[in-house]
Amino acid sequence: MNDLLVKDLRKTFRLSRKQRRIDRTKERRKVAVDGLSFTARRGEIYGLLGPNGAGKTTTLRCIATLISPDEGDVRVDGKSVLTDSLEVRQYISFLTSELKLDDFFTPNYLFDYFSRLHGVDAATRKKRKKDLFKRFGIDRFAEVKVADLSSGMKQKTSLAISLVHDPDFIVFDEPTNGLDVLTARTVTDYLLEMREAGKAIILSTHILSVVEKMCDRVGIIIDGRLQAEGTLDEVRRTDADANLENVFFQLVEQSEVAAA
Amino acid sequence: MKNLWVIFKKEIYRVVTDKRLVLGVFILPGLSIFLIYTIIGTAIGGQMDEEQAHVPTLYVENLPGEVEAHLDAHMDYTLQEGTIEEEALREKIREEELDLAVIFPEDFAERIDSREGIPEATVFYNQGSNHSSNAYNNFNQAMGAYHENIIMDRLDDPSDYHPYELGTVNLVDERNVVAQGFAMLMPMLIIIFLFVGVMNIGPDAIAGEKERGTIATLLVTPTRRTEIALGKVLSIALLSFASALSSFIGILLSLPQLMQFDDTLPDISIYGIGDFAVLLLVLIITVFFIVALVSIISTYAKSVKEATTLIMPFYFIAMIIGIMNSFGTDVNQSLLAHLAPIYGPINLLAGILTFEYSLVNFFATVLSTLVYTSLFVVLLNRMFSDERIMFTR
Ligand SMILES: Nc1ncnc2c1ncn2[C@@H]1O[C@H](COP(=O)(O)OP(=O)(O)O)[C@@H](O)[C@H]1O
Ligand SMILES: [Mg+2]
């Protein structure tokens, strides 16, 4: 009941004529996610590993209630994205590089603004802001407009702002993508700490080392389907050398053969 | 619905703390309108003063004494000395060195007295020159008076010349003259200013957020789509109303300059508090209507540029309706005309300004506009919940 449950998730997109031309397909609908099921538990980092176009972002967007599934459901602490999207958004934090902050405002203003939208009371907000800003080194830039921040500082501000409500579920699309080494390190350290604090974390990535360094359990997603799932060790063990890279490439090859 | 207020405040704060926007949205509209109309007014006024101050130069050959007396009574002028050949005369009038030339035959007055044939005088003037045309008109009036005198002399009984008397009594209500003027101009200006005000704010607040990717950040917070839609609509309405107000202040301040060529300065005090209250109410519902329309377009569009382009046709339609109304003589009092979007409010505004509106028409416009606006807001709400509109790739 306390977990984040993805059940038989299916999502298709209507393709515009332009998209059909780009994708060289005659199909009018693209199946982005095809019957996906997995569970992310508290105190655990679940990694959704897959190549580009596998359906990772689509899955995470369904969890974040930004888009709604054609079939299946996502339950966050028992609340369904289909019927209780407001509560779901209250419980989770969703982070992707597509969620931008308005250049005009300062981190300080934005933190307060999003805290209010989440209904965080003033005292909690102040304390949380102080902690998070200090932790990510934003404090010195608190009154600098987002437009004038470095890209690393922008990312860290986005991260801090996605955590204004101290959510129990953290959903993170390609967490270290496009970050410099130092910022990436700050982010991964923070996620590990959140795991210790008992939060459920789902992250998507196409980078094997991210999974190997951080994840407790992993689901390998290819063409919208989950091809393998288990703890990192369980998945590794399917290969003779216990090498995740080998497992991954074999699965990709298999699905290419199946598709051909 | 608490987040509606949070969003509303942030939208207002966003605009009023941005110097560039404050300048572009609240100061420049009023200032530019004030400057443009003041310059136009001053230019027109200056031209009129100059024309009035100008004393035309006349060249007259053989000016009969009686004609001179009439000329003196009708206009100021200076006479050109000396004799000028006709060719040179034509040239001087063309070049505007002379304003008017009249050549009377030597025996003009005598032949009129003795009634020997019809003496012929020739007038040279230049219609392309304002000074010359004015001099010609004044000269004609003087000659008209002279002509009348001659006829009177020739009649046995001078009263034959006046077979009847015509008395005229002008019962004009000054208030109505002013009101007509207002009703002609204001509804059009009001609609244009309101539209421009909304276009200053709306596309950036919605399409801009989509374009910059900041709307998604808002969509993942526990905020109802209705709260976002309404927060946007309400804040855009307030800000664009302020922007339109800037234009109104600009035009009010420039009125004295603009109207200086007219003796009757429009006096707003012909309207009472009640009129202003009704006017304000109509303005407010009209703003909401335009805001809802522009919001829908801005939500549909993927970028500010696209939104602005898509709004243009609606702006032009509104403008054309406004202009058509200014040329119409009477307010269209039909109920149907008051139910139409845009056209209804324009008609009602004209009606209010001329003190000729019925309660039925008032409610027809107010209620129908509210209904259209509500439908738009419902649609807007749907659009905010539609992932294909909010997340297009
Ligand atoms: N809005 C959309 N319209 C059409 N196709 C889409 C849309 N979003 C994603 N897709 C398609 O769905 C598939 C999965 O995309 P995505 O979830 O972004 O993959 P990933 O994040 O794993 O790289 C891709 O083929 C992509 O082109
Ligand atoms: Mg992706």
XYZ file of C-alpha atoms in Angstrom, chain A residues 67-173:
107
model
C -0.357 12.559 -19.318
C -2.900 9.864 -18.698
C -2.522 6.207 -19.672
C -4.705 4.570 -22.310
C -4.893 1.466 -20.171
C -3.638 0.357 -16.789
C -3.046 2.491 -13.749
C -0.422 3.915 -11.465
C -1.059 3.918 -7.736
C 0.983 6.098 -5.470
C 0.439 5.238 -1.835
C -2.855 3.766 -2.927
C -3.995 6.826 -4.870
C -4.701 6.357 -8.551
C -3.387 8.736 -11.197
C -6.700 8.237 -12.962
C -8.975 9.387 -10.182
C -6.859 11.164 -7.556
C -4.303 13.031 -9.623
C -4.261 15.953 -7.206
C -3.213 13.716 -4.291
C -0.671 11.905 -6.422
C 0.950 15.208 -7.306
C 0.968 16.059 -3.632
C 2.984 12.911 -2.827
C 5.517 12.899 -5.593
C 8.314 15.023 -6.887
C 8.859 14.904 -10.637
C 12.027 16.130 -12.173
C 13.089 16.305 -15.773
C 15.114 18.770 -17.753
C 11.916 19.799 -19.596
C 10.435 21.396 -16.515
C 11.831 24.891 -16.682
C 11.880 27.742 -14.217
C 10.857 31.247 -15.217
C 14.030 33.204 -15.970
C 12.648 36.337 -14.415
C 12.382 35.093 -10.829
C 14.953 34.342 -8.138
C 15.380 30.916 -6.485
C 14.106 32.483 -3.290
C 10.872 33.694 -4.861
C 10.303 30.455 -6.751
C 10.859 28.316 -3.672
C 8.216 30.314 -1.806
C 5.845 30.236 -4.763
C 5.969 26.481 -5.227
C 5.807 25.947 -1.456
C 2.547 27.882 -1.416
C 1.188 25.853 -4.319
C 1.985 22.729 -2.285
C 0.375 24.221 0.793
C 3.556 24.186 2.878
C 3.247 26.395 5.973
C 5.575 29.360 6.403
C 7.724 28.002 9.236
C 8.373 24.679 7.490
C 9.030 26.496 4.258
C 11.679 28.726 5.830
C 13.489 25.863 7.463
C 13.343 23.637 4.384
C 14.518 26.435 2.140
C 17.479 27.122 4.380
C 18.477 23.433 4.440
C 18.058 22.753 0.742
C 19.676 25.981 -0.407
C 22.642 25.332 1.841
C 22.940 21.733 0.754
C 22.937 22.591 -2.981
C 24.972 25.770 -2.591
C 22.095 27.930 -3.778
C 22.155 30.189 -0.721
C 24.653 32.598 -2.237
C 22.539 32.856 -5.376
C 19.151 32.991 -3.697
C 18.479 36.514 -4.961
C 19.966 36.080 -8.439
C 17.502 35.785 -11.290
C 17.316 32.301 -12.806
C 18.357 33.819 -16.143
C 21.703 34.787 -14.613
C 22.432 31.424 -12.967
C 24.892 28.926 -14.419
C 23.240 25.851 -15.937
C 24.423 23.699 -13.021
C 22.938 26.121 -10.526
C 19.695 26.183 -12.515
C 19.479 22.380 -12.294
C 20.130 22.455 -8.574
C 17.486 25.135 -8.123
C 15.008 22.987 -10.056
C 15.889 20.079 -7.793
C 15.435 22.118 -4.619
C 12.125 23.449 -5.876
C 10.848 19.991 -6.744
C 11.397 19.076 -3.104
C 9.559 21.965 -1.429
C 6.910 19.569 -0.079
C 9.328 16.884 1.140
C 7.636 14.228 -1.006
C 7.727 10.512 -0.202
C 8.134 9.554 -3.847
C 10.818 10.976 -6.087
C 10.524 10.449 -9.815
C 13.557 11.559 -11.739
C 13.971 11.398 -15.516
